[in-house]
Amino acid sequence: MKKIVDVSNKTGELEIILNKKGMELEIVGRFQTYGSEVKELNIRIVHRAPHTTANTTLKGVAWDTSQLKLSGTIIIEKSAQQTQSFLRENILLLSPEAKAEAIPNLEILANDVKCSHAATISNISEEQVFTFLKSGKSIPSFIHVWISWVVNTAQIKKFTSKFFTSDDCFPN
Amino acid sequence: MSRFAPIQTTQPSPTLISDNYQHGGADPTSGYSFISKPGLTKRTVEEIAAHKSEPSWMLKMRLRALEIFESKKIPQWGGDLNTIEFDKIHYYLKPTDTEKKSWDDVPEYIKRTFEKIGTPQAEREMLAGVKNQFDSEVVQGSLKDLWAKQGVVFLSMDEGLKQYPDLVREYFTKVISIGDNKFAALNTAVWSGGSFVYVPKGVKVTMPLQAYFRINADLAGKFERTLIIADEGSSVQYVEGCSSPSYSASSLHSAVVEIFVKKGARVQYTTVQNWYRHVYNLVTKRARVEEDGEMIWTDFNMGSKLTMKYPSFILAGKGAKGETLSMALAGEGQHQDTGSKAVHLAPYTSSTITSKSISKNGGRTTYRGLVSIGPNAHGSKNKVVCDALILDPQSRSDTYPTERVFNNDVSLSHEATVSKIGEEQLFYLMSRGLNEEEASKMIVRGFAEPVIKKLPLEFAVEMNRLIDLEMEGSVG
């Protein structure tokens, strides 16, 4: 049975251990930082038992002069063969002074595994804005749609209530 | 599966595994003109400087670096460095008195070693120039007239310091400072040999320059120092190879490579590192790239006990480009801690890092990288791809990328995968009549191909051969 773990807006150190054979986890987190806030999360996903699966998705949006640091480590111990683990970090920087740090680490001691991670840090590109405006929408509504598209991936939507409102997009 | 192809069940013979290091032979050191006593003191440094009759600023710099080396702690991250016995290492070994122009003047035993490795033949056929270093000193070197006439300078670092003291002083330690890290400080204190390359404005050197570094003595320390300056609009490719005899005690290799890529210039630096499995390989390599310049590191690591090497580029001018292609192979008892650093300081700079690693027989590969995009580097792009193959249950692979962005007008992406050789892939190839070993080799070659195809043809052929050799008997 697949379990969902929500780590949205958590900070500090976090360790998630998969120690039962066949355990499946969906780990999701959404993060927003405003003003001069610095938010840092260190998440460790430890596979200790064989046949375990974890799918981790961390998505963040940084505003103003804030800083978002997402560090995730997948650790696959020797005993955890036939394991699959994926880690994904996407961060949007929505002001010129916003800063971000993404550290997706892998430590793999078993060989029969499938493991991958991916990270992106970016702004909304001009082409994307242009395409959207062509269809007659305003910039604020575009930003709102864009953020919810980036942040609300299908699996996150399933279980968390509406996270971003348009007020969130324009805090001041 | 046996209906389609024979399943290979034989274990490789132990000799096949242990004998596959082909550069293992050693020569006696009795003919050397000077060997420093083991251990590192102020006296050792002064002795080296006296042998080289260097300008006084260099000796001052060496002594300052020695102080920094002694005051810095051994790094506790990465591989295990606590086992290096600094007191047992010979820091300076001088095989001959002067550098020779022709192979005929080189002592017979040194010539024989290089003949075995194959450098004299390569020099005749395909290289613009060579430097062959035996322990601490360059023993032979040449540069084809065609390039010398156009003002290209390719000297050993010692010779470079003698002939172009002002140029060396202007650039020496300017991109890797004396105290950058403990091993850069050690290198600055006891450096000897290495290459000095200057390519004048607009000159494009179409054939590669090659340096070959050979450790010969037991418990030797090798500290070559390389400085490459590519002036505006020029281009050059530099290739280095390394090997050492199969001693049981550990040697230390700690080089520093500084590269200056001026406006619109292009430098490609290729390393094929194949030290014996008891050598610590702790190298600092960095390039400063100006406007529209391009720096390419191609880095192959398959030897040594522990390699910690992160070739980096500082993209300091608008539109500068950097690329790293890195390939690591870790076998029994080996740890390849490699990666790359990209520092973007100027707008519209771009960089790509591609890393492929294979671990087998209990080997460990690590990708460790840093991408930092500064506040002024708007419009910059970066892409990091690392793939790892783990061939058996005893091996290990790690990925530690760090990405820092201080600017919102950038695009940065990173991806990494770790896996074993896919059973479906093996099954497919075996159903076509290949045995398991051939099929594995083919998959590994395909895995490494994107990196290898960026090499000049001769080196690509050699690399494929080396990978095959390393893979020999690894299936079972």
XYZ file of C-alpha atoms in Angstrom:
648
model
C 0.000 0.000 0.000
C 1.421 3.350 -1.000
C 1.702 5.905 1.770
C 1.982 9.632 1.273
C 4.230 11.788 3.420
C 3.788 15.534 3.266
C 6.832 17.617 4.177
C 5.493 20.964 2.935
C 7.150 23.998 4.505
C 9.056 21.850 7.017
C 12.557 23.007 7.871
C 15.618 21.580 9.582
C 16.653 17.942 9.544
C 14.256 15.217 8.514
C 14.917 11.498 8.148
C 12.565 9.067 6.500
C 13.472 5.389 6.800
C 12.045 2.605 4.662
C 12.675 -0.445 6.807
C 9.868 -2.823 5.824
C 10.187 -5.066 2.818
C 8.053 -3.847 -0.053
C 7.320 -0.446 1.509
C 6.259 2.287 -0.900
C 6.359 5.980 -0.113
C 5.337 9.093 -1.940
C 7.108 12.049 -0.351
C 5.948 15.481 -1.425
C 6.776 18.969 -0.274
C 5.937 22.500 -1.336
C 7.874 25.470 -0.127
C 7.471 29.233 -0.357
C 9.780 31.876 1.027
C 9.060 35.600 1.324
C 10.852 38.777 2.416
C 14.288 38.109 3.803
C 13.362 34.666 5.046
C 15.865 31.813 4.816
C 14.353 28.363 4.732
C 16.488 25.255 4.821
C 15.443 21.626 4.678
C 17.725 18.621 4.915
C 15.832 15.495 4.077
C 17.346 12.017 4.170
C 15.530 9.107 2.605
C 17.072 5.870 3.846
C 16.267 2.559 2.187
C 17.043 -0.200 4.639
C 14.836 -3.042 3.380
C 14.688 -4.683 -0.056
C 11.961 -3.986 -2.619
C 11.265 -0.515 -1.304
C 10.170 2.366 -3.466
C 10.263 6.068 -2.758
C 9.258 8.933 -4.956
C 10.217 12.332 -3.626
C 9.087 15.605 -5.136
C 10.117 18.931 -3.622
C 8.912 22.141 -5.239
C 9.639 25.648 -4.140
C 9.020 29.269 -4.993
C 11.289 32.029 -3.651
C 10.132 35.667 -3.578
C 11.773 38.999 -2.672
C 15.238 38.588 -1.159
C 14.472 35.256 0.431
C 16.604 32.158 0.210
C 15.477 28.562 -0.191
C 17.859 25.685 0.418
C 16.667 22.203 -0.368
C 19.014 19.376 0.318
C 17.860 15.826 -0.212
C 19.899 12.645 0.183
C 18.857 9.202 -0.961
C 20.756 6.501 0.906
C 20.466 2.930 -0.273
C 22.040 0.511 2.149
C 23.636 -2.778 1.148
C 20.622 -4.788 2.278
C 18.172 -2.785 0.156
C 18.383 -4.562 -3.196
C 15.687 -4.173 -5.872
C 14.991 -0.682 -4.688
C 13.737 2.257 -6.668
C 14.134 5.801 -5.513
C 13.608 9.083 -7.277
C 14.215 12.585 -6.048
C 13.089 15.701 -7.823
C 13.678 19.321 -6.847
C 12.239 22.264 -8.777
C 12.733 25.808 -7.593
C 11.308 28.973 -9.149
C 13.083 32.252 -8.410
C 10.531 35.029 -8.818
C 12.569 38.099 -7.940
C 16.034 39.142 -9.054
C 17.354 38.987 -5.481
C 15.891 35.625 -4.546
C 18.472 32.903 -3.976
C 18.290 29.148 -4.058
C 20.456 26.146 -3.342
C 19.607 22.650 -4.468
C 21.657 19.687 -3.272
C 20.269 16.333 -4.402
C 22.675 13.669 -3.128
C 22.810 9.942 -3.766
C 24.683 7.368 -1.680
C 24.245 3.935 -3.140
C 25.746 0.805 -1.664
C 23.618 -1.811 -3.414
C 23.812 -2.622 -7.119
C 20.393 -3.879 -8.136
C 18.687 -0.519 -7.893
C 17.198 2.180 -10.027
C 17.918 5.553 -8.669
C 17.855 9.008 -10.090
C 17.522 12.608 -9.157
C 16.861 15.793 -10.996
C 16.964 19.425 -10.006
C 16.119 22.666 -11.729
C 16.395 26.273 -10.636
C 14.916 28.851 -12.959
C 12.647 31.793 -13.562
C 9.628 31.894 -15.820
C 11.036 32.362 -19.288
C 10.015 35.184 -21.615
C 8.806 32.774 -24.288
C 6.423 31.202 -21.806
C 5.020 34.610 -20.806
C 4.686 35.598 -24.446
C 2.803 32.450 -25.413
C 0.425 32.960 -22.523
C -0.215 36.659 -23.168
C -0.990 35.907 -26.804
C -4.088 34.119 -25.601
C -5.337 37.350 -23.990
C -4.626 36.624 -20.302
C -3.137 39.180 -17.889
C 0.318 38.832 -16.373
C -0.903 38.292 -12.762
C -3.212 35.518 -13.827
C -0.399 34.028 -15.841
C 1.935 33.970 -12.848
C -0.745 32.330 -10.770
C -1.424 29.658 -13.315
C 2.244 29.078 -13.846
C 3.067 28.650 -10.189
C 0.216 26.283 -9.584
C 1.261 24.314 -12.632
C 4.813 23.993 -11.348
C 3.904 23.357 -7.743
C 0.765 21.291 -8.021
C 1.950 18.180 -9.722
C -0.721 15.536 -10.033
C 0.265 13.527 -6.994
C 0.459 16.571 -4.740
C -2.965 17.760 -5.791
C -4.521 14.506 -4.764
C -4.180 14.963 -1.077
C -3.385 18.533 -0.096
C -5.904 21.257 -0.135
C -5.406 24.293 -2.307
C -2.044 25.635 -1.325
C -1.423 28.722 -3.360
C -4.050 31.375 -3.756
C -3.590 34.406 -5.917
C -2.924 36.389 -2.707
C 0.077 34.190 -2.170
C 1.391 35.181 -5.535
C 1.329 38.864 -4.644
C 2.085 39.024 -0.947
C 2.337 42.820 -0.827
C 18.125 -17.911 -22.011
C 20.436 -20.825 -22.746
C 18.420 -21.596 -25.800
C 19.790 -18.492 -27.400
C 23.266 -18.062 -26.102
C 25.819 -19.819 -23.968
C 25.706 -18.561 -20.409
C 29.188 -17.835 -19.288
C 29.759 -19.461 -15.965
C 33.543 -19.519 -15.779
C 35.209 -17.330 -13.197
C 38.013 -15.232 -14.641
C 41.418 -16.519 -13.627
C 43.069 -14.449 -10.866
C 46.049 -13.673 -13.097
C 43.796 -11.996 -15.587
C 42.607 -9.546 -12.982
C 45.928 -8.809 -11.319
C 47.956 -8.589 -14.509
C 45.859 -6.103 -16.339
C 47.931 -3.142 -15.199
C 50.282 -2.927 -18.140
C 52.610 -0.141 -17.015
C 53.829 -1.903 -13.883
C 57.575 -2.232 -14.533
C 60.092 -0.151 -12.558
C 63.682 0.933 -13.126
C 66.387 1.224 -10.439
C 66.965 4.722 -9.094
C 70.720 4.274 -8.553
C 71.541 6.379 -11.627
C 69.596 9.433 -10.392
C 71.522 12.643 -9.971
C 69.684 13.606 -6.779
C 67.102 12.129 -4.409
C 65.911 14.156 -1.442
C 65.704 12.500 1.976
C 62.235 11.286 2.944
C 60.082 13.813 4.768
C 59.374 17.471 4.230
C 61.189 20.268 6.057
C 62.283 23.798 5.257
C 65.624 22.297 4.254
C 63.992 20.077 1.606
C 62.382 23.114 0.034
C 65.655 25.074 0.070
C 67.457 22.123 -1.492
C 64.959 21.960 -4.343
C 65.261 25.699 -4.960
C 69.073 25.458 -4.907
C 69.036 22.661 -7.485
C 66.920 24.771 -9.765
C 68.739 28.112 -9.192
C 65.429 29.945 -9.133
C 64.744 33.653 -8.580
C 64.451 34.595 -4.918
C 60.718 35.411 -5.114
C 60.029 31.798 -5.974
C 61.917 30.513 -2.925
C 60.018 32.979 -0.742
C 56.751 31.753 -2.200
C 57.753 28.117 -1.653
C 58.571 28.755 1.999
C 55.319 30.633 2.593
C 53.424 27.775 0.960
C 55.210 25.283 3.228
C 53.979 27.200 6.284
C 50.420 27.155 4.941
C 50.677 23.437 4.154
C 51.797 22.670 7.692
C 49.109 24.821 9.300
C 46.174 23.422 7.306
C 44.378 20.318 8.516
C 43.929 17.236 6.355
C 40.480 17.439 4.740
C 38.039 15.002 6.346
C 35.539 14.877 3.483
C 35.845 12.793 0.342
C 38.261 9.885 0.507
C 40.370 8.756 3.438
C 43.533 10.885 3.451
C 44.631 10.036 6.971
C 46.658 7.079 5.734
C 49.119 9.160 3.703
C 52.555 8.917 5.307
C 53.978 12.343 4.592
C 57.231 11.565 6.406
C 58.159 8.608 4.233
C 57.791 10.290 0.875
C 60.702 11.567 -1.202
C 59.681 15.037 -2.308
C 62.256 15.557 -5.042
C 63.856 12.993 -7.346
C 66.028 14.183 -10.168
C 66.811 11.470 -12.729
C 68.992 13.477 -15.158
C 70.774 16.808 -15.081
C 69.155 18.509 -18.052
C 66.178 18.176 -20.341
C 67.100 16.524 -23.651
C 65.841 17.567 -27.064
C 66.178 14.174 -28.678
C 65.460 10.651 -27.497
C 69.055 9.659 -28.398
C 70.434 11.650 -25.459
C 68.043 10.228 -22.891
C 69.463 7.459 -20.630
C 68.716 4.026 -22.027
C 66.508 2.778 -19.153
C 64.249 5.850 -19.260
C 63.968 5.619 -23.031
C 63.030 1.960 -22.742
C 60.209 2.779 -20.315
C 58.761 5.453 -22.568
C 59.107 3.186 -25.625
C 56.987 0.647 -23.765
C 54.345 3.272 -23.023
C 54.502 4.344 -26.653
C 55.116 8.096 -26.368
C 58.059 8.421 -28.844
C 55.960 6.852 -31.575
C 52.998 9.101 -30.819
C 55.324 12.117 -30.889
C 56.492 11.310 -34.401
C 53.044 10.621 -35.736
C 50.484 12.953 -34.358
C 51.631 15.446 -31.775
C 52.714 19.057 -32.080
C 55.039 18.722 -29.119
C 55.794 16.584 -26.093
C 57.195 16.782 -22.567
C 58.134 13.540 -20.876
C 58.587 13.710 -17.167
C 60.290 10.982 -15.144
C 59.740 11.448 -11.411
C 60.408 15.106 -10.579
C 62.021 16.361 -13.790
C 61.178 16.610 -17.461
C 63.739 14.385 -19.209
C 62.852 14.990 -22.824
C 60.836 17.521 -24.732
C 60.288 18.858 -28.204
C 58.061 21.176 -30.188
C 57.620 20.958 -33.942
C 59.177 23.870 -35.847
C 55.894 24.817 -37.449
C 54.503 25.892 -34.080
C 57.739 27.263 -32.655
C 57.964 29.658 -35.615
C 54.515 31.027 -34.842
C 55.628 31.898 -31.356
C 54.083 28.993 -29.448
C 55.978 28.299 -26.242
C 55.973 24.772 -24.847
C 58.555 24.310 -22.118
C 58.911 22.486 -18.857
C 57.775 24.745 -16.023
C 61.364 25.075 -14.737
C 62.624 26.117 -18.159
C 59.623 28.457 -18.522
C 60.528 30.186 -15.290
C 64.117 30.661 -16.524
C 63.213 31.980 -19.974
C 60.031 33.943 -19.228
C 60.311 34.962 -15.565
C 58.020 37.996 -15.947
C 55.246 36.067 -17.669
C 55.409 33.307 -15.071
C 55.394 35.805 -12.212
C 52.351 37.534 -13.685
C 50.248 34.368 -13.828
C 51.720 31.924 -11.279
C 49.250 31.216 -8.408
C 46.813 33.801 -9.820
C 43.906 31.420 -10.341
C 44.799 28.878 -7.650
C 46.211 30.811 -4.722
C 48.955 29.387 -2.507
C 46.531 28.638 0.302
C 43.641 27.415 -1.856
C 43.790 24.019 -0.181
C 46.345 21.909 1.700
C 47.547 20.084 -1.390
C 47.795 23.180 -3.571
C 50.020 24.626 -0.808
C 52.116 21.434 -0.804
C 52.509 21.647 -4.565
C 53.543 25.311 -4.427
C 56.169 24.460 -1.793
C 57.841 21.572 -3.613
C 56.729 21.861 -7.243
C 59.020 20.529 -9.929
C 58.430 19.862 -13.607
C 55.132 20.208 -15.401
C 54.491 22.262 -18.514
C 54.488 25.925 -19.407
C 52.457 26.713 -22.504
C 51.936 30.090 -24.120
C 49.950 30.404 -27.343
C 50.187 33.875 -28.942
C 47.213 35.884 -30.215
C 45.252 34.233 -33.010
C 47.446 31.116 -33.291
C 45.471 27.923 -33.567
C 47.521 24.863 -32.681
C 45.726 22.117 -34.575
C 47.741 19.174 -33.262
C 47.653 18.296 -29.577
C 50.534 19.007 -27.199
C 51.257 16.078 -24.928
C 52.858 15.643 -21.555
C 53.508 12.237 -20.073
C 54.097 11.899 -16.350
C 55.758 8.787 -15.056
C 56.447 7.959 -11.437
C 59.385 5.539 -11.278
C 60.783 5.502 -7.745
C 59.172 3.847 -4.754
C 57.523 6.211 -2.231
C 57.905 9.063 -4.665
C 56.104 12.347 -4.442
C 55.280 13.960 -7.731
C 54.335 17.606 -7.785
C 54.207 18.954 -11.271
C 52.934 22.417 -11.973
C 51.335 23.373 -15.239
C 50.523 26.832 -16.515
C 48.738 27.343 -19.821
C 48.099 30.796 -21.235
C 45.995 30.977 -24.397
C 46.073 34.544 -25.671
C 43.166 36.227 -27.484
C 41.596 34.194 -30.287
C 44.037 31.297 -30.003
C 43.286 27.647 -29.511
C 45.205 24.680 -28.160
C 44.647 21.131 -27.042
C 46.786 19.681 -24.280
C 46.857 16.011 -23.397
C 48.425 14.463 -20.332
C 48.947 10.831 -19.492
C 50.125 9.286 -16.243
C 51.335 5.884 -15.089
C 53.553 4.354 -12.411
C 55.207 1.047 -11.438
C 53.314 -1.453 -9.308
C 54.887 -0.850 -5.916
C 53.196 -1.898 -2.722
C 53.889 1.349 -0.846
C 51.852 4.432 -1.578
C 53.149 7.282 -3.674
C 51.669 10.747 -3.698
C 50.827 12.750 -6.774
C 49.643 16.265 -6.187
C 49.625 18.540 -9.203
C 48.354 22.048 -9.788
C 47.148 23.146 -13.205
C 46.330 26.772 -13.915
C 44.847 27.825 -17.222
C 44.119 31.298 -18.551
C 41.739 31.441 -21.489
C 41.750 34.961 -22.929
C 39.069 36.629 -25.017
C 37.755 34.311 -27.741
C 40.362 31.618 -27.044
C 39.727 27.910 -26.672
C 41.593 25.365 -24.587
C 40.902 21.669 -24.343
C 42.703 19.815 -21.574
C 42.564 16.039 -21.677
C 43.789 13.787 -18.899
C 44.160 10.044 -19.107
C 45.050 9.047 -15.582
C 46.198 5.476 -15.137
C 48.350 5.439 -11.992
C 48.973 2.138 -10.265
C 46.507 1.252 -7.526
C 48.609 2.562 -4.657
C 48.966 6.160 -5.731
C 47.123 8.996 -4.043
C 46.097 11.396 -6.772
C 45.144 14.767 -5.286
C 45.044 17.377 -7.978
C 43.811 20.962 -8.215
C 42.877 22.170 -11.692
C 41.249 25.474 -12.511
C 40.765 27.704 -15.527
C 39.824 31.360 -15.770
C 37.814 32.031 -18.908
C 37.463 35.547 -20.339
C 34.885 36.950 -22.749
C 33.670 34.426 -25.345
C 36.434 32.023 -24.360
C 35.900 28.306 -24.094
C 37.418 25.771 -21.742
C 36.908 22.033 -22.083
C 38.127 19.522 -19.531
C 38.096 15.885 -20.584
C 39.044 13.836 -17.625
C 39.533 10.071 -17.508
C 40.323 8.436 -14.221
C 40.933 4.758 -14.044
C 44.016 4.256 -11.917
C 45.164 5.317 -8.422
C 44.051 4.295 -4.958
C 42.224 7.517 -4.286
C 41.643 10.316 -6.736
C 40.226 13.615 -5.574
C 40.043 15.896 -8.546
C 37.504 18.527 -9.493
C 38.580 20.407 -12.634
C 36.889 23.775 -12.463
C 36.313 26.873 -14.508
C 35.666 30.433 -13.500
C 33.584 32.005 -16.245
C 34.676 35.601 -15.746
C 33.848 37.195 -19.107
C 30.554 37.722 -20.885
C 29.565 34.743 -23.041
C 32.310 32.474 -21.688
C 31.724 28.738 -22.001
C 32.891 25.789 -19.982
C 32.494 22.087 -20.456
C 33.614 19.096 -18.425
C 33.465 15.515 -19.613
C 34.465 13.182 -16.897
C 34.745 9.422 -16.853
C 35.753 7.336 -13.858
C 36.341 3.645 -13.430
C 36.826 2.248 -9.919
C 37.944 -1.329 -9.328
C 38.970 -3.221 -6.210
C 40.234 -0.951 -3.432
C 39.854 2.173 -5.520
C 37.946 5.330 -4.785
C 37.412 7.836 -7.577
C 36.119 11.029 -6.008
C 35.822 13.232 -9.048
C 33.584 15.911 -10.444
C 33.713 19.477 -11.593
C 33.069 23.017 -10.447
C 31.497 25.752 -12.515
C 31.571 29.304 -11.199
C 29.564 31.762 -13.293
C 30.489 35.384 -12.617
C 29.560 37.125 -15.876
C 26.325 37.379 -17.867
C 25.369 34.924 -20.626
C 27.882 32.313 -19.565
C 27.119 28.658 -20.078
C 28.501 25.410 -18.790
C 27.868 21.705 -19.178
C 29.139 18.935 -16.945
C 28.787 15.328 -18.040
C 30.032 12.649 -15.725
C 29.987 8.894 -16.253
C 31.240 6.452 -13.689
C 31.528 2.694 -13.396
C 32.253 0.842 -10.179
C 33.102 -2.833 -9.918
C 34.779 -5.372 -7.587
C 34.093 -3.266 -4.516
C 35.239 0.017 -6.054
C 33.661 3.303 -5.157
C 32.930 6.221 -7.459
C 31.763 9.610 -6.311
C 30.586 12.589 -8.274
C 31.117 15.769 -6.302
C 30.343 19.025 -7.988
C 29.501 22.652 -7.486
C 27.629 25.031 -9.715
C 27.528 28.583 -8.476
C 25.793 31.317 -10.428
C 26.588 34.772 -9.071
C 24.334 37.844 -8.879
C 25.798 39.364 -12.066
C 25.538 36.255 -14.167
C 22.108 36.878 -15.648
C 21.151 34.865 -18.700
C 23.467 32.019 -17.673
C 22.828 28.377 -18.337
C 24.091 25.237 -16.753
C 23.426 21.573 -17.189
C 24.833 18.723 -15.142
C 24.310 15.103 -16.070
C 25.818 12.268 -14.066
C 25.275 8.615 -14.753
C 26.670 5.751 -12.748
C 26.841 2.030 -13.393
C 27.324 -0.390 -10.516
C 28.433 -3.795 -11.689
C 28.268 -5.894 -8.532
C 26.831 -5.884 -5.003
C 30.118 -4.927 -3.315
C 30.540 -1.667 -5.185
C 29.276 1.762 -4.310
C 28.396 4.973 -6.056
C 27.631 8.414 -4.645
C 26.511 11.695 -6.130
C 26.962 14.989 -4.285
C 26.052 17.912 -6.488
C 25.614 21.383 -5.034
C 23.837 24.098 -6.925
C 23.816 27.682 -5.732
C 21.970 30.396 -7.569
C 22.006 34.068 -6.630
C 20.149 35.369 -9.622
C 16.724 34.656 -11.057
C 17.434 35.022 -14.741
C 19.161 31.671 -15.161
C 18.398 28.182 -16.244
C 19.961 25.384 -14.326
C 19.266 21.708 -14.414
C 20.766 18.622 -12.981
C 20.029 14.981 -13.431
C 21.637 11.812 -12.243
C 20.923 8.143 -12.555
C 22.458 5.094 -10.958
C 21.759 1.586 -12.147
C 23.216 -1.796 -12.934
C 23.468 -3.287 -16.414
C 19.859 -3.910 -17.391
C 18.808 -7.542 -17.545
C 16.621 -6.857 -20.561
C 19.565 -5.322 -22.377
C 21.765 -8.309 -21.553
C 19.040 -10.728 -22.580
C 18.545 -8.966 -25.873
C 22.240 -9.018 -26.749
C 22.647 -12.615 -25.647
C 19.714 -13.622 -27.790
C 21.748 -12.253 -30.674
C 24.536 -14.688 -29.952
C 26.915 -12.718 -27.749
C 28.104 -14.253 -24.512
C 27.506 -12.457 -21.236
C 30.931 -10.848 -21.059
C 30.825 -9.527 -24.596
C 27.326 -8.225 -24.047
C 28.346 -6.438 -20.825
C 31.363 -4.921 -22.536
C 29.192 -3.663 -25.333
C 26.749 -2.052 -22.909
C 29.569 -0.429 -20.957
C 31.120 0.895 -24.167
C 27.765 2.342 -25.142
C 27.476 3.920 -21.701
C 30.876 5.618 -22.028
C 30.510 6.541 -25.678
C 29.088 10.082 -25.349
C 32.245 11.084 -23.465
C 34.731 9.097 -25.519
C 33.545 10.402 -28.858
C 34.651 13.894 -27.865
C 38.273 12.732 -27.824
C 40.633 12.857 -30.786
C 40.379 9.566 -32.669
C 43.693 8.054 -31.525
C 42.835 8.616 -27.876
C 39.292 7.345 -28.331
C 40.637 4.057 -29.702
C 43.060 3.817 -26.782
C 40.317 4.576 -24.250
C 38.017 1.912 -25.659
C 40.862 -0.571 -25.431
C 41.577 0.400 -21.810
C 37.919 0.073 -20.839
C 37.769 -3.368 -22.445
C 40.882 -4.341 -20.538
C 39.437 -3.085 -17.265
C 36.165 -4.863 -17.912
C 37.946 -8.146 -18.656
C 36.680 -10.769 -16.268
C 34.406 -8.427 -14.384
C 31.319 -10.473 -15.159
C 30.594 -13.430 -12.972
